[in-house]
Tab-separated table of C-alpha atoms and ligand atoms in Angstrom:
chain	number	residue	atom	x	y	z
A	379	UNK	CA	116.469	117.172	116.115
A	380	UNK	CA	113.336	115.170	115.336
A	381	UNK	CA	113.151	111.421	115.455
A	382	UNK	CA	111.191	108.724	113.582
A	383	UNK	CA	111.179	104.949	113.973
A	384	UNK	CA	111.327	104.511	110.180
A	385	UNK	CA	112.537	107.192	107.819
A	386	UNK	CA	111.986	106.680	104.092
A	387	UNK	CA	113.998	108.853	101.695
A	388	UNK	CA	112.179	109.374	98.414
A	389	UNK	CA	108.470	108.957	97.670
A	390	UNK	CA	108.687	107.587	94.126
A	391	UNK	CA	107.434	104.135	93.126
A	392	UNK	CA	109.663	102.261	95.626
A	393	UNK	CA	109.406	104.579	98.639
A	394	UNK	CA	105.633	104.838	98.323
A	395	UNK	CA	105.202	101.044	97.948
A	396	UNK	CA	107.228	100.543	101.145
A	397	UNK	CA	105.294	103.237	103.060
A	398	UNK	CA	101.894	101.767	102.072
A	399	UNK	CA	102.807	98.251	103.036
A	400	UNK	CA	104.570	99.181	106.239
A	401	UNK	CA	101.651	101.067	107.766
A	402	UNK	CA	99.313	98.271	106.637
A	403	UNK	CA	101.444	95.521	108.231
A	404	UNK	CA	102.579	97.455	111.311
A	405	UNK	CA	99.895	99.870	112.313
A	406	UNK	CA	101.039	102.357	114.936
A	407	UNK	CA	104.614	102.468	113.693
A	408	UNK	CA	106.036	105.986	113.419
A	409	UNK	CA	106.862	106.269	109.736
A	410	UNK	CA	108.032	109.461	107.949
A	411	UNK	CA	108.881	109.966	104.273
A	412	UNK	CA	111.120	112.811	102.996
A	413	UNK	CA	110.231	113.924	99.509
A	414	UNK	CA	110.695	117.424	98.044
A	415	UNK	CA	108.376	117.227	94.999
A	416	UNK	CA	104.731	118.399	95.294
A	417	UNK	CA	103.696	116.309	92.279
A	418	UNK	CA	104.342	112.675	91.540
A	419	UNK	CA	105.557	111.892	88.064
A	420	UNK	CA	104.160	108.708	86.531
A	421	UNK	CA	107.316	108.074	84.527
A	422	UNK	CA	106.112	104.988	82.706
A	423	UNK	CA	103.497	107.230	80.999
A	424	UNK	CA	106.187	109.554	79.571
A	425	UNK	CA	106.612	107.059	76.709
A	426	UNK	CA	102.882	107.392	75.940
A	427	UNK	CA	103.024	111.223	76.242
A	428	UNK	CA	105.942	111.244	73.778
A	429	UNK	CA	103.938	109.141	71.315
A	430	UNK	CA	100.790	111.220	71.590
A	431	UNK	CA	98.641	108.598	73.297
A	432	UNK	CA	98.392	110.162	76.774
A	433	UNK	CA	97.865	113.814	77.580
A	434	UNK	CA	100.763	115.286	79.603
A	435	UNK	CA	98.564	116.194	82.609
A	436	UNK	CA	97.653	112.490	83.022
A	437	UNK	CA	101.302	111.610	83.697
A	438	UNK	CA	101.376	113.639	86.875
A	439	UNK	CA	99.355	113.663	90.029
A	440	UNK	CA	99.271	115.599	93.322
A	441	UNK	CA	101.519	114.000	95.845
A	442	UNK	CA	99.470	114.708	99.011
A	443	UNK	CA	96.556	112.300	98.396
A	444	UNK	CA	98.979	109.495	97.574
A	445	UNK	CA	100.638	109.560	101.007
A	446	UNK	CA	99.072	106.846	103.084
A	447	UNK	CA	97.294	107.692	106.332
A	448	UNK	CA	99.643	107.302	109.243
A	449	UNK	CA	102.760	108.375	107.306
A	450	UNK	CA	104.274	111.781	107.945
A	451	UNK	CA	105.360	113.601	104.796
A	452	UNK	CA	108.411	115.814	105.304
A	453	UNK	CA	108.453	118.318	102.350
A	454	UNK	CA	112.224	118.533	102.084
A	455	UNK	CA	115.178	116.689	100.569
A	456	UNK	CA	118.066	114.912	102.201
A	457	UNK	CA	121.290	116.827	101.853
A	458	UNK	CA	123.657	114.810	104.127
A	459	UNK	CA	123.531	111.223	105.240
A	460	UNK	CA	125.097	110.082	108.490
A	461	UNK	CA	124.440	106.325	108.685
A	462	UNK	CA	126.961	105.941	111.523
A	463	UNK	CA	124.915	108.332	113.639
A	464	UNK	CA	121.528	107.162	112.386
A	465	UNK	CA	120.561	110.601	111.135
A	466	UNK	CA	120.188	112.796	108.040
A	467	UNK	CA	120.289	116.508	107.517
A	468	UNK	CA	117.772	118.084	105.119
A	469	UNK	CA	118.234	120.914	102.645
A	470	UNK	CA	116.430	123.236	105.034
A	471	UNK	CA	118.913	122.333	107.795
A	472	UNK	CA	116.702	120.003	109.808
A	473	UNK	CA	118.448	117.180	111.663
A	474	UNK	CA	116.349	113.996	111.642
A	475	UNK	CA	117.329	110.784	113.416
A	476	UNK	CA	115.883	107.343	112.861
A	477	UNK	CA	115.911	103.781	114.108
A	478	UNK	CA	115.616	102.370	110.561
A	479	UNK	CA	116.271	104.033	107.214
A	480	UNK	CA	114.809	103.066	103.836
A	481	UNK	CA	116.726	104.638	100.961
A	482	UNK	CA	114.619	105.009	97.765
A	483	UNK	CA	115.892	108.201	96.059
A	484	UNK	CA	115.929	106.934	92.435
A	485	UNK	CA	118.626	107.958	89.981
A	486	UNK	CA	120.186	111.176	88.718
A	487	UNK	CA	119.784	112.178	85.096
A	488	UNK	CA	123.019	113.716	83.850
A	489	UNK	CA	121.907	115.903	80.941
A	490	UNK	CA	125.330	117.688	80.918
A	491	UNK	CA	127.244	114.515	80.094
A	492	UNK	CA	126.384	114.899	76.411
A	493	UNK	CA	127.743	118.214	75.232
A	494	UNK	CA	124.970	120.489	73.915
A	495	UNK	CA	122.078	118.204	75.086
A	496	UNK	CA	120.732	120.321	77.964
A	497	UNK	CA	120.498	123.448	75.807
A	498	UNK	CA	119.129	121.782	72.680
A	499	UNK	CA	116.501	119.372	74.056
A	500	UNK	CA	113.044	120.525	72.978
A	501	UNK	CA	114.522	122.558	70.083
A	502	UNK	CA	115.912	121.911	66.559
A	503	UNK	CA	114.388	118.439	66.380
A	504	UNK	CA	116.117	117.242	69.548
A	505	UNK	CA	113.809	115.503	72.007
A	506	UNK	CA	113.677	113.143	74.969
A	507	UNK	CA	110.895	111.360	76.870
A	508	UNK	CA	113.004	111.402	80.041
A	509	UNK	CA	111.204	114.295	81.725
A	510	UNK	CA	107.646	115.572	81.869
A	511	UNK	CA	108.383	118.685	79.769
A	512	UNK	CA	110.632	117.064	77.173
A	513	UNK	CA	108.195	114.114	76.723
A	514	UNK	CA	105.522	116.620	75.574
A	515	UNK	CA	108.006	118.172	73.167
A	516	UNK	CA	108.856	114.729	71.793
A	517	UNK	CA	105.358	114.194	70.373
A	518	UNK	CA	105.554	117.604	68.745
A	519	UNK	CA	108.796	116.648	67.022
A	520	UNK	CA	107.425	113.256	65.849
A	521	UNK	CA	104.088	114.493	64.612
A	522	UNK	CA	105.670	117.362	62.651
A	523	UNK	CA	108.485	115.252	61.136
A	524	UNK	CA	108.448	115.274	57.338
A	525	UNK	CA	111.517	113.612	55.992
A	526	UNK	CA	115.264	112.938	56.430
A	527	UNK	CA	117.224	111.204	59.147
A	528	UNK	CA	115.509	110.198	62.392
A	529	UNK	CA	118.031	109.168	65.034
A	530	UNK	CA	117.324	107.357	68.322
A	531	UNK	CA	120.192	106.870	70.744
A	532	UNK	CA	120.803	104.906	73.941
A	533	UNK	CA	123.772	105.518	76.254
A	534	UNK	CA	125.839	102.649	77.573
A	535	UNK	CA	125.391	101.572	81.166
A	536	UNK	CA	122.583	101.924	83.686
A	537	UNK	CA	119.426	103.451	82.347
A	538	UNK	CA	115.992	103.369	83.848
A	539	UNK	CA	113.546	101.974	81.343
A	540	UNK	CA	116.521	100.988	79.140
A	541	UNK	CA	114.319	100.193	76.106
A	542	UNK	CA	112.562	103.599	76.005
A	543	UNK	CA	114.493	105.020	73.012
A	544	UNK	CA	114.007	101.764	71.152
A	545	UNK	CA	110.263	101.952	71.855
A	546	UNK	CA	110.113	105.563	70.639
A	547	UNK	CA	111.830	104.416	67.437
A	548	UNK	CA	109.129	101.754	66.830
A	549	UNK	CA	106.291	104.119	67.598
A	550	UNK	CA	107.748	106.907	65.420
A	551	UNK	CA	108.154	104.410	62.567
A	552	UNK	CA	104.459	103.567	62.774
A	553	UNK	CA	103.428	107.214	62.971
A	554	UNK	CA	105.637	108.107	59.988
A	555	UNK	CA	104.025	105.218	58.015
A	556	UNK	CA	100.551	106.405	59.000
A	557	UNK	CA	101.333	109.905	57.679
A	558	UNK	CA	103.062	108.586	54.531
A	559	UNK	CA	106.492	110.067	55.344
A	560	UNK	CA	108.301	106.788	56.166
A	561	UNK	CA	109.636	106.271	52.590
A	562	UNK	CA	111.428	109.641	52.807
A	563	UNK	CA	112.951	108.725	56.148
A	564	UNK	CA	116.116	106.918	57.198
A	565	UNK	CA	115.604	105.609	60.712
A	566	UNK	CA	118.628	104.716	62.804
A	567	UNK	CA	118.949	103.322	66.299
A	568	UNK	CA	122.445	103.840	67.846
A	569	UNK	CA	123.246	102.257	71.196
A	570	UNK	CA	126.259	102.237	73.485
A	571	UNK	CA	125.268	98.684	74.462
A	572	UNK	CA	126.216	95.515	72.583
A	573	UNK	CA	122.704	94.384	71.770
A	574	UNK	CA	119.012	95.423	71.800
A	575	UNK	CA	118.231	93.615	75.083
A	576	UNK	CA	120.370	91.623	77.545
A	577	UNK	CA	118.183	88.508	77.546
A	578	UNK	CA	118.684	86.447	74.373
A	579	UNK	CA	115.130	85.223	73.834
A	580	UNK	CA	113.718	88.769	73.901
A	581	UNK	CA	116.702	90.247	72.007
A	582	UNK	CA	116.056	87.849	69.096
A	583	UNK	CA	112.467	88.984	68.762
A	584	UNK	CA	113.411	92.655	68.912
A	585	UNK	CA	116.104	92.219	66.245
A	586	UNK	CA	113.359	90.820	63.949
A	587	UNK	CA	111.166	93.849	64.709
A	588	UNK	CA	114.034	96.197	63.755
A	589	UNK	CA	114.638	94.320	60.448
A	590	UNK	CA	110.956	94.171	59.567
A	591	UNK	CA	110.519	97.908	60.140
A	592	UNK	CA	113.660	98.684	58.122
A	593	UNK	CA	115.406	100.431	61.033
A	594	UNK	CA	119.225	100.433	60.993
A	595	UNK	CA	120.815	99.404	64.285
A	596	UNK	CA	124.382	100.176	65.465
A	597	UNK	CA	125.921	99.173	68.743
A	598	UNK	CA	128.768	100.118	71.066
A	599	UNK	CA	128.552	103.673	69.794
A	600	UNK	CA	127.769	106.509	72.145
A	601	UNK	CA	126.462	109.992	71.549
A	602	UNK	CA	128.976	112.497	72.985
A	603	UNK	CA	127.872	115.862	71.480
A	604	UNK	CA	124.934	117.570	69.768
A	605	UNK	CA	125.548	120.591	67.527
A	606	UNK	CA	122.088	122.040	67.189
A	607	UNK	CA	122.909	124.793	64.732
A	608	UNK	CA	124.159	122.380	62.091
A	609	UNK	CA	121.914	119.494	63.304
A	610	UNK	CA	124.883	117.169	63.826
A	611	UNK	CA	125.263	114.401	66.314
A	612	UNK	CA	128.806	113.323	67.279
A	613	UNK	CA	129.405	109.691	68.325
A	614	UNK	CA	132.337	107.794	69.768
A	615	UNK	CA	132.871	104.093	69.209
A	616	UNK	CA	133.112	102.542	72.706
A	617	UNK	CA	135.847	100.027	71.611
A	618	UNK	CA	138.023	101.920	69.100
A	619	UNK	CA	137.381	105.467	70.345
A	620	UNK	CA	136.762	106.497	66.738
A	621	UNK	CA	134.655	109.632	66.445
A	622	UNK	CA	132.021	110.088	63.708
A	623	UNK	CA	129.406	112.706	62.891
A	624	UNK	CA	125.856	112.196	61.539
A	625	UNK	CA	123.442	114.864	60.376
A	626	UNK	CA	119.946	114.470	61.715
A	627	UNK	CA	116.458	115.879	61.134
A	628	UNK	CA	115.176	114.526	64.472
A	629	UNK	CA	117.093	113.087	67.385
A	630	UNK	CA	115.662	111.271	70.403
A	631	UNK	CA	118.088	111.119	73.341
A	632	UNK	CA	117.875	109.504	76.812
A	633	UNK	CA	120.296	111.370	79.044
A	634	UNK	CA	123.093	109.367	80.700
A	635	UNK	CA	122.171	108.391	84.273
A	636	UNK	CA	123.921	107.490	87.480
A	637	UNK	CA	123.536	107.496	91.227
A	638	UNK	CA	122.574	110.676	93.011
A	639	UNK	CA	125.667	112.598	94.203
A	640	UNK	CA	124.398	112.756	97.806
A	641	UNK	CA	124.199	108.986	97.986
A	642	UNK	CA	127.309	108.283	95.869
A	643	UNK	CA	129.379	110.429	98.242
A	644	UNK	CA	127.991	108.750	101.351
A	645	UNK	CA	129.024	105.716	103.365
A	646	UNK	CA	125.973	103.885	101.942
A	647	UNK	CA	127.505	103.692	98.488
A	648	UNK	CA	129.255	100.783	96.763
A	649	UNK	CA	132.295	101.483	94.612
A	650	UNK	CA	130.054	102.669	91.758
A	651	UNK	CA	127.935	104.968	93.916
A	652	UNK	CA	124.853	102.790	94.245
A	653	UNK	CA	123.318	101.840	97.637
A	654	UNK	CA	125.117	98.746	98.682
A	655	UNK	CA	122.495	96.137	99.652
A	656	UNK	CA	122.254	92.369	99.823
A	657	UNK	CA	120.614	91.411	96.501
A	658	UNK	CA	118.150	89.062	98.192
A	659	UNK	CA	117.276	90.696	101.616
A	660	UNK	CA	117.709	94.308	100.471
A	661	UNK	CA	119.428	95.046	103.775
A	662	UNK	CA	122.510	97.292	103.584
A	663	UNK	CA	125.688	95.234	103.696
A	664	UNK	CA	127.390	97.413	106.349
A	665	UNK	CA	124.602	99.251	108.159
A	666	UNK	CA	122.050	96.613	109.268
A	667	UNK	CA	119.336	99.201	110.144
A	668	UNK	CA	119.380	100.558	106.568
A	669	UNK	CA	117.584	99.071	103.564
A	670	UNK	CA	117.796	100.117	99.891
A	671	UNK	CA	115.242	99.705	97.166
A	672	UNK	CA	114.359	100.707	93.610
A	673	UNK	CA	116.531	102.398	90.971
A	674	UNK	CA	119.103	103.583	93.585
A	675	UNK	CA	119.976	100.118	94.947
A	676	UNK	CA	122.906	98.170	93.424
A	677	UNK	CA	120.686	95.226	92.474
A	678	UNK	CA	121.904	93.365	89.362
A	679	UNK	CA	118.650	93.532	87.481
A	680	UNK	CA	116.961	96.010	85.137
A	681	UNK	CA	115.564	99.058	86.938
A	682	UNK	CA	111.811	99.217	86.626
A	683	UNK	CA	108.629	100.059	88.476
A	684	UNK	CA	107.727	96.347	88.337
A	685	UNK	CA	111.071	95.513	90.029
A	686	UNK	CA	110.458	98.081	92.798
A	687	UNK	CA	106.982	96.720	93.398
A	688	UNK	CA	108.399	93.200	93.768
A	689	UNK	CA	111.091	94.419	96.123
A	690	UNK	CA	108.724	96.314	98.486
A	691	UNK	CA	107.080	93.251	100.135
A	692	UNK	CA	110.471	91.647	100.668
A	693	UNK	CA	111.916	94.769	102.196
A	694	UNK	CA	108.961	95.304	104.525
A	695	UNK	CA	108.913	91.671	105.624
A	696	UNK	CA	112.642	91.844	106.438
A	697	UNK	CA	112.427	95.233	108.138
A	698	UNK	CA	109.615	94.057	110.377
A	699	UNK	CA	111.604	90.827	111.085
A	700	UNK	CA	114.630	92.908	112.114
A	701	UNK	CA	112.524	95.071	114.418
A	702	UNK	CA	111.171	91.899	116.041
A	703	UNK	CA	114.667	90.316	116.187
A	704	UNK	CA	113.708	87.513	113.911
A	705	UNK	CA	115.903	86.212	110.990
A	706	UNK	CA	115.468	87.936	107.639
A	707	UNK	CA	113.933	85.203	105.528
A	708	UNK	CA	112.178	87.096	102.677
A	709	UNK	CA	114.162	86.987	99.426
A	710	UNK	CA	113.975	89.165	96.294
A	711	UNK	CA	114.612	86.952	93.250
A	712	UNK	CA	115.576	89.774	90.888
A	713	UNK	CA	112.156	89.892	89.179
A	714	UNK	CA	111.820	92.771	86.756
A	715	UNK	CA	109.164	93.363	84.122
A	716	UNK	CA	109.604	95.331	80.971
A	717	UNK	CA	106.623	95.837	78.693
A	718	UNK	CA	108.396	96.792	75.429
A	719	UNK	CA	106.008	98.589	73.087
A	720	UNK	CA	106.855	97.625	69.502
A	721	UNK	CA	103.960	99.487	67.849
A	722	UNK	CA	100.740	101.301	68.709
A	723	UNK	CA	98.973	97.971	69.149
A	724	UNK	CA	101.770	95.546	69.994
A	725	UNK	CA	104.099	94.809	72.896
A	726	UNK	CA	106.609	92.286	74.132
A	727	UNK	CA	106.392	91.577	77.825
A	728	UNK	CA	109.928	90.854	78.993
A	729	UNK	CA	109.804	89.463	82.532
A	730	UNK	CA	112.839	87.798	84.052
A	731	UNK	CA	114.771	87.419	87.296
A	732	UNK	CA	118.372	86.974	88.506
A	733	UNK	CA	118.545	83.755	86.417
A	734	UNK	CA	118.442	86.040	83.338
A	735	UNK	CA	115.814	83.733	81.771
A	736	UNK	CA	112.214	84.539	80.963
A	737	UNK	CA	110.209	83.881	84.110
A	738	UNK	CA	108.459	80.520	84.439
A	739	UNK	CA	105.157	80.628	82.613
A	740	UNK	CA	105.941	83.755	80.628
A	741	UNK	CA	105.343	83.582	76.895
A	742	UNK	CA	108.103	85.010	74.787
A	743	UNK	CA	106.149	86.429	71.849
A	744	UNK	CA	104.870	89.732	70.585
A	745	UNK	CA	101.285	90.349	71.736
A	746	UNK	CA	98.727	92.297	69.792
A	747	UNK	CA	96.643	94.356	72.201
A	748	UNK	CA	92.932	93.753	71.928
A	749	UNK	CA	92.236	97.459	72.296
A	750	UNK	CA	95.325	99.057	70.840
A	751	UNK	CA	95.859	102.713	71.686
A	752	UNK	CA	95.870	104.760	68.480
A	753	UNK	CA	97.944	107.824	67.787
A	754	UNK	CA	95.500	110.729	67.842
A	755	UNK	CA	94.348	112.299	64.601
A	756	UNK	CA	94.671	115.602	66.363
A	757	UNK	CA	97.626	116.620	68.542
A	758	UNK	CA	97.229	115.999	72.277
A	759	UNK	CA	97.160	119.644	73.245
B	1384	FAD	C1	110.427	107.197	80.373
B	1384	FAD	C2	110.277	106.094	81.373
B	1384	FAD	C3	109.415	105.030	81.148
B	1384	FAD	C4	109.346	104.013	82.056
B	1384	FAD	N1	108.460	102.929	81.771
B	1384	FAD	C5	108.366	101.923	82.689
B	1384	FAD	C6	107.450	100.845	82.432
B	1384	FAD	O1	106.754	100.811	81.460
B	1384	FAD	N2	107.396	99.865	83.376
B	1384	FAD	C7	108.160	99.853	84.537
B	1384	FAD	O2	108.048	98.918	85.310
B	1384	FAD	N3	109.003	100.860	84.771
B	1384	FAD	C8	109.134	101.904	83.885
B	1384	FAD	N4	110.015	102.971	84.113
B	1384	FAD	C9	110.942	102.879	85.255
B	1384	FAD	C10	110.289	103.327	86.575
B	1384	FAD	O3	109.603	104.534	86.457
B	1384	FAD	C11	111.394	103.456	87.658
B	1384	FAD	O4	112.135	102.272	87.629
B	1384	FAD	C12	110.756	103.645	88.998
B	1384	FAD	O5	110.073	104.880	89.062
B	1384	FAD	C13	111.805	103.578	90.112
B	1384	FAD	O6	111.260	103.927	91.327
B	1384	FAD	P1	112.141	104.627	92.444
B	1384	FAD	O7	111.193	104.886	93.569
B	1384	FAD	O8	113.391	103.873	92.678
B	1384	FAD	O9	112.583	106.000	91.827
B	1384	FAD	P2	111.658	107.274	91.474
B	1384	FAD	O10	110.271	106.763	91.096
B	1384	FAD	O11	112.379	108.048	90.470
B	1384	FAD	O12	111.528	108.058	92.810
B	1384	FAD	C14	112.605	108.618	93.506
B	1384	FAD	C15	112.029	109.784	94.415
B	1384	FAD	O13	113.091	110.202	95.286
B	1384	FAD	C16	112.998	111.575	95.413
B	1384	FAD	N5	114.340	112.100	95.805
B	1384	FAD	C17	115.447	112.231	95.055
B	1384	FAD	N6	116.442	112.759	95.801
B	1384	FAD	C18	115.951	112.939	97.022
B	1384	FAD	C19	116.528	113.466	98.244
B	1384	FAD	N7	117.795	113.879	98.255
B	1384	FAD	N8	115.778	113.535	99.315
B	1384	FAD	C20	114.464	113.073	99.330
B	1384	FAD	N9	113.897	112.578	98.164
B	1384	FAD	C21	114.636	112.503	97.068
B	1384	FAD	C22	112.594	112.037	94.035
B	1384	FAD	O14	111.990	113.342	94.056
B	1384	FAD	C23	111.604	110.956	93.629
B	1384	FAD	O15	110.259	111.306	93.960
B	1384	FAD	C24	110.073	104.019	83.268
B	1384	FAD	C25	110.935	105.138	83.509
B	1384	FAD	C26	111.032	106.168	82.595
B	1384	FAD	C27	111.905	107.351	82.874
């Protein structure tokens, strides 16, 4: 059994932000981070890879140089959590105990929840920007598209970067116009949600963008099956249960997502499987020496890198306060930031907090970028 004062699970955006701040604010602390992946995925760039703006290799970097000095990197993954005994067991069978645990394992992508998705993604016009490999294949599909039906779906419920499929729809529209194939194309966005965005001010603007671009939008309708041989997508209406089928020539699909099984089946989970933390202090509601952060925590805000980065200072401040037996006074206000790309040179910056209103001082308008990225004339190969 090895022991660390602070053990962080997951070295994604959230875990890394906590590790960096913790060693800066409390030098000398024994901090270890468990993370199995050798490379760090820069997930926010997958949208840009899928639209041909960023080369795939730029959306990944070596993990080792990103680990801050003073933090021990354990190349392993957590297999069992034992919060009552202040320990975890890793996949390689190591038993690690801790004084304080920071849980930042992100979400699980459930490709198998849509029948036929796992086997067809990257083939037959089916694509997804929700992994490094499939993001690369997405640009291939878009840049080779000639005519027909272009479908973009969004599952109901929790999704990291919930507007990604919508953004791909806007970017594909522009690329199709640039190549002169838009007139031969029917573009359809189909979402399991009730609207384009949960905050009214931003939603209204996005609805206008959809109308101006001539994209059909349908809601409360979920993709349940892909039949790659016949290029058919099968949908179910969330309210009536009615099933319908649509033929497609290209189909962009975010996989359904949920909590990681290891965490959902642990004592750290709430009734939905997410890490059960106080929404302001980020301290676990039943295990005071445990904190949760990022996509895996049950915070009622939209999951984003920006949200994780706003949570990290609060978590570290409260963790240090707990160690020093002071009250936990730092409070996360639910801030999340969503830059929603509506074209190659235009975006909507949707920032809001638990009040579900645009943050004070934010301007609710579409912004034209001064140096818009352009789709490449040549493929990003
Ligand atoms: C396509 C796409 C576009 C996005 N665009 C934006 C954007 O423009 N702006 C924005 O703010 N956000 C964006 N996001 C969201 C953002 O990337 C996530 O919200 C953010 O990465 C969440 O950080 P996290 O640390 O909670 O999870 P992650 O960054 O996913 O990290 C979780 C880490 O935990 C590790 N892990 C998992 N299981 C275990 C285990 N059992 N043991 C140990 N380690 C484990 C994983 O390997 C991973 O490294 C985007 C996401 C996607 C997918």
